[in-house]
Amino acid sequence: MTSTTPLRLSPHELQDRLRQGRVSVIDVREPMEYVGGHIAGSRNVPLGQLTEAPLPSAPVVLVCQSGARSERGMAALRAKGFGEGLADLEGGMLAWQQAGLPVEKRKGAPLPLMRQVQIVAGGLVLAGVLLSVLVAPGWIWLSGFVGAGLMVAGISGFCGMARLLAAMPWNQVRP
C-alpha cells in the first residue's frame, strides 16, 4: 500500500497543502499547549485520546511541539489500521514557528508550562537564598531542594513541579 502523503512534511509543504485545502491537521498536544499557539484550522486531539477520537478522512497531518509525540501518534494510528495519507509535521510547532509561519493563539492563554516552572523554581531558589541570609541559615535547604528536583526532572523526564502547575486552575483550559 503506497501513501499519497509523505511520512513527514516540512512546514512549508504543510502550509502549501493547507492553502490548497488538501489536508486536515490534528494537533496532539495537550489543550493548554494548543491554546498557547497552534496552526490555524487545526483540531486539538491530545495524544492520549488520539486512537479513540473520530478523525477526518485522509490525508491527515499530526502536529506536536517538536515532532516526538506526533511520531508516536502516527505509530498508534498505523497500529489501528489508519495508515493511508497519514503524515506528521517535521520538527513540530517549533519548526513551524522557526519558518516564520503564522500561529493562532487564544487570548488570555496561560504561559507555557515550562516558563511557569522556571518562574516558580527561580522564585523558590531566590527566596531560599534571601531567607537564609536574612532569617535563618537553614532556609538554604529550600534552594537545595529545588535544585535537586530540577536535576531529577532533567535526568528522568518527570517534573513534579510541572505536574503540580498543570493541575492549577489557571491551566485548566478547553480548546
Short mmCIF file of C-alpha atoms in Angstrom, two decimals:
data_model
loop_
_atom_site.label_atom_id
_atom_site.label_comp_id
_atom_site.label_asym_id
_atom_site.label_seq_id
_atom_site.Cartn_x
_atom_site.Cartn_y
_atom_site.Cartn_z
CA MET A 1 0.00 0.00 0.00
CA THR A 2 1.53 3.31 -1.03
CA SER A 3 0.72 6.61 0.57
CA THR A 4 -0.03 9.76 -1.40
CA THR A 5 1.25 11.84 1.52
CA PRO A 6 4.91 11.69 2.56
CA LEU A 7 5.60 10.34 6.03
CA ARG A 8 6.91 13.76 7.14
CA LEU A 9 6.06 17.18 5.78
CA SER A 10 8.22 20.27 6.14
CA PRO A 11 6.48 23.37 7.48
CA HIS A 12 6.33 24.93 4.01
CA GLU A 13 4.97 21.73 2.44
CA LEU A 14 2.24 21.64 5.07
CA GLN A 15 1.44 25.32 4.52
CA ASP A 16 1.09 24.70 0.75
CA ARG A 17 -1.28 21.78 1.35
CA LEU A 18 -3.33 23.82 3.82
CA ARG A 19 -3.69 26.64 1.28
CA GLN A 20 -4.93 24.11 -1.27
CA GLY A 21 -7.34 22.57 1.25
CA ARG A 22 -5.73 19.18 0.72
CA VAL A 23 -5.05 18.18 4.33
CA SER A 24 -6.54 18.09 7.83
CA VAL A 25 -4.26 18.98 10.75
CA ILE A 26 -4.60 17.25 14.13
CA ASP A 27 -2.60 18.82 16.97
CA VAL A 28 -1.78 16.09 19.52
CA ARG A 29 -0.50 18.41 22.27
CA GLU A 30 -2.38 19.00 25.49
CA PRO A 31 -5.11 21.68 25.43
CA MET A 32 -3.01 24.15 27.42
CA GLU A 33 -0.23 23.92 24.83
CA TYR A 34 -2.70 24.15 21.96
CA VAL A 35 -4.38 27.38 23.12
CA GLY A 36 -0.93 28.91 23.61
CA GLY A 37 -0.25 28.68 19.87
CA HIS A 38 -1.42 26.41 17.05
CA ILE A 39 -1.80 26.23 13.29
CA ALA A 40 -4.99 27.95 12.16
CA GLY A 41 -7.66 25.42 11.27
CA SER A 42 -6.04 22.59 13.23
CA ARG A 43 -8.05 20.45 15.61
CA ASN A 44 -6.81 19.54 19.09
CA VAL A 45 -6.91 15.85 19.96
CA PRO A 46 -4.42 15.09 22.77
CA LEU A 47 -2.16 12.12 22.12
CA GLY A 48 -3.76 10.05 24.87
CA GLN A 49 -7.16 10.33 23.14
CA LEU A 50 -5.98 10.04 19.54
CA THR A 51 -6.81 6.40 18.84
CA GLU A 52 -10.34 6.75 20.27
CA ALA A 53 -11.27 10.08 18.63
CA PRO A 54 -13.15 10.30 15.34
CA LEU A 55 -10.68 11.52 12.74
CA PRO A 56 -11.27 13.16 9.38
CA SER A 57 -10.67 11.14 6.25
CA ALA A 58 -7.14 11.16 4.85
CA PRO A 59 -4.91 12.98 4.33
CA VAL A 60 -4.19 13.84 7.96
CA VAL A 61 -1.09 15.53 9.35
CA LEU A 62 -0.29 15.20 13.05
CA VAL A 63 1.43 18.09 14.83
CA CYS A 64 3.02 18.42 18.27
CA GLN A 65 5.66 20.67 19.82
CA SER A 66 8.83 19.07 18.43
CA GLY A 67 7.73 16.04 16.41
CA ALA A 68 8.15 13.31 19.04
CA ARG A 69 4.51 12.99 20.14
CA SER A 70 3.17 13.21 16.61
CA GLU A 71 5.53 10.40 15.62
CA ARG A 72 4.15 8.28 18.49
CA GLY A 73 0.64 9.22 17.37
CA MET A 74 1.39 8.06 13.85
CA ALA A 75 2.62 4.70 15.16
CA ALA A 76 -0.53 4.29 17.28
CA LEU A 77 -2.83 5.16 14.37
CA ARG A 78 -0.96 2.86 11.99
CA ALA A 79 -1.36 0.03 14.52
CA LYS A 80 -5.13 0.72 14.41
CA GLY A 81 -5.11 0.49 10.61
CA PHE A 82 -5.12 4.22 9.81
CA GLY A 83 -2.11 4.48 7.53
CA GLU A 84 -3.04 5.78 4.11
CA GLY A 85 -2.43 9.51 3.83
CA LEU A 86 -1.04 9.88 7.35
CA ALA A 87 1.92 12.20 7.98
CA ASP A 88 3.41 14.42 10.63
CA LEU A 89 4.97 17.86 10.68
CA GLU A 90 8.73 17.52 10.72
CA GLY A 91 10.06 19.41 13.73
CA GLY A 92 6.57 20.19 15.03
CA MET A 93 5.40 23.64 16.06
CA LEU A 94 8.98 24.65 16.83
CA ALA A 95 9.91 24.20 13.16
CA TRP A 96 6.65 25.86 12.04
CA GLN A 97 7.45 28.95 14.10
CA GLN A 98 11.12 28.97 13.10
CA ALA A 99 9.97 29.01 9.47
CA GLY A 100 8.10 32.24 10.28
CA LEU A 101 4.67 30.74 9.59
CA PRO A 102 1.56 32.10 11.31
CA VAL A 103 0.42 30.83 14.70
CA GLU A 104 -3.05 31.35 16.11
CA LYS A 105 -3.27 31.94 19.87
CA ARG A 106 -6.21 32.12 22.22
CA LYS A 107 -6.40 35.45 24.00
CA GLY A 108 -5.66 35.02 27.70
CA ALA A 109 -3.95 31.63 27.25
CA PRO A 110 -1.73 30.64 30.19
CA LEU A 111 2.04 30.90 29.96
CA PRO A 112 3.72 27.75 28.63
CA LEU A 113 4.20 25.23 31.44
CA MET A 114 8.00 25.23 31.26
CA ARG A 115 8.05 29.02 31.67
CA GLN A 116 5.82 28.63 34.72
CA VAL A 117 8.26 26.04 36.12
CA GLN A 118 11.18 28.41 35.52
CA ILE A 119 9.38 31.28 37.27
CA VAL A 120 8.38 29.19 40.30
CA ALA A 121 11.74 27.39 40.60
CA GLY A 122 13.68 30.66 40.26
CA GLY A 123 11.44 32.32 42.82
CA LEU A 124 11.89 29.47 45.31
CA VAL A 125 15.68 29.45 44.88
CA LEU A 126 15.83 33.22 45.34
CA ALA A 127 13.52 33.01 48.39
CA GLY A 128 15.71 30.27 49.90
CA VAL A 129 18.88 32.32 49.47
CA LEU A 130 17.34 35.54 50.81
CA LEU A 131 15.69 33.79 53.77
CA SER A 132 18.95 32.03 54.62
CA VAL A 133 20.77 35.38 54.74
CA LEU A 134 18.03 37.44 56.38
CA VAL A 135 16.19 34.99 58.66
CA ALA A 136 17.99 31.73 59.37
CA PRO A 137 20.77 29.77 57.61
CA GLY A 138 18.58 26.64 57.39
CA TRP A 139 16.46 28.22 54.64
CA ILE A 140 19.28 27.48 52.17
CA TRP A 141 17.89 23.93 52.05
CA LEU A 142 14.90 25.27 50.12
CA SER A 143 17.25 26.25 47.30
CA GLY A 144 18.99 22.88 47.50
CA PHE A 145 15.68 21.03 47.37
CA VAL A 146 14.58 22.93 44.26
CA GLY A 147 17.97 22.36 42.59
CA ALA A 148 17.80 18.62 43.33
CA GLY A 149 14.26 18.49 41.95
CA LEU A 150 15.37 20.16 38.73
CA MET A 151 18.24 17.70 38.37
CA VAL A 152 15.89 14.73 38.85
CA ALA A 153 13.50 16.23 36.29
CA GLY A 154 16.31 16.66 33.78
CA ILE A 155 17.60 13.12 34.25
CA SER A 156 14.29 11.27 34.47
CA GLY A 157 11.99 13.40 32.34
CA PHE A 158 9.49 13.60 35.22
CA CYS A 159 8.93 17.07 36.67
CA GLY A 160 6.75 17.06 39.76
CA MET A 161 6.54 20.85 39.73
CA ALA A 162 5.26 20.83 36.14
CA ARG A 163 2.64 18.22 37.08
CA LEU A 164 1.56 20.32 40.05
CA LEU A 165 1.38 23.51 37.99
CA ALA A 166 -0.55 21.73 35.22
CA ALA A 167 -3.24 20.88 37.78
CA MET A 168 -3.68 24.50 38.85
CA PRO A 169 -6.99 26.18 37.94
CA TRP A 170 -5.43 28.77 35.63
CA ASN A 171 -4.00 25.95 33.50
CA GLN A 172 -7.32 24.12 33.06
CA VAL A 173 -8.33 25.09 29.52
CA ARG A 174 -10.51 23.67 26.80
CA PRO A 175 -9.69 24.32 23.18
#
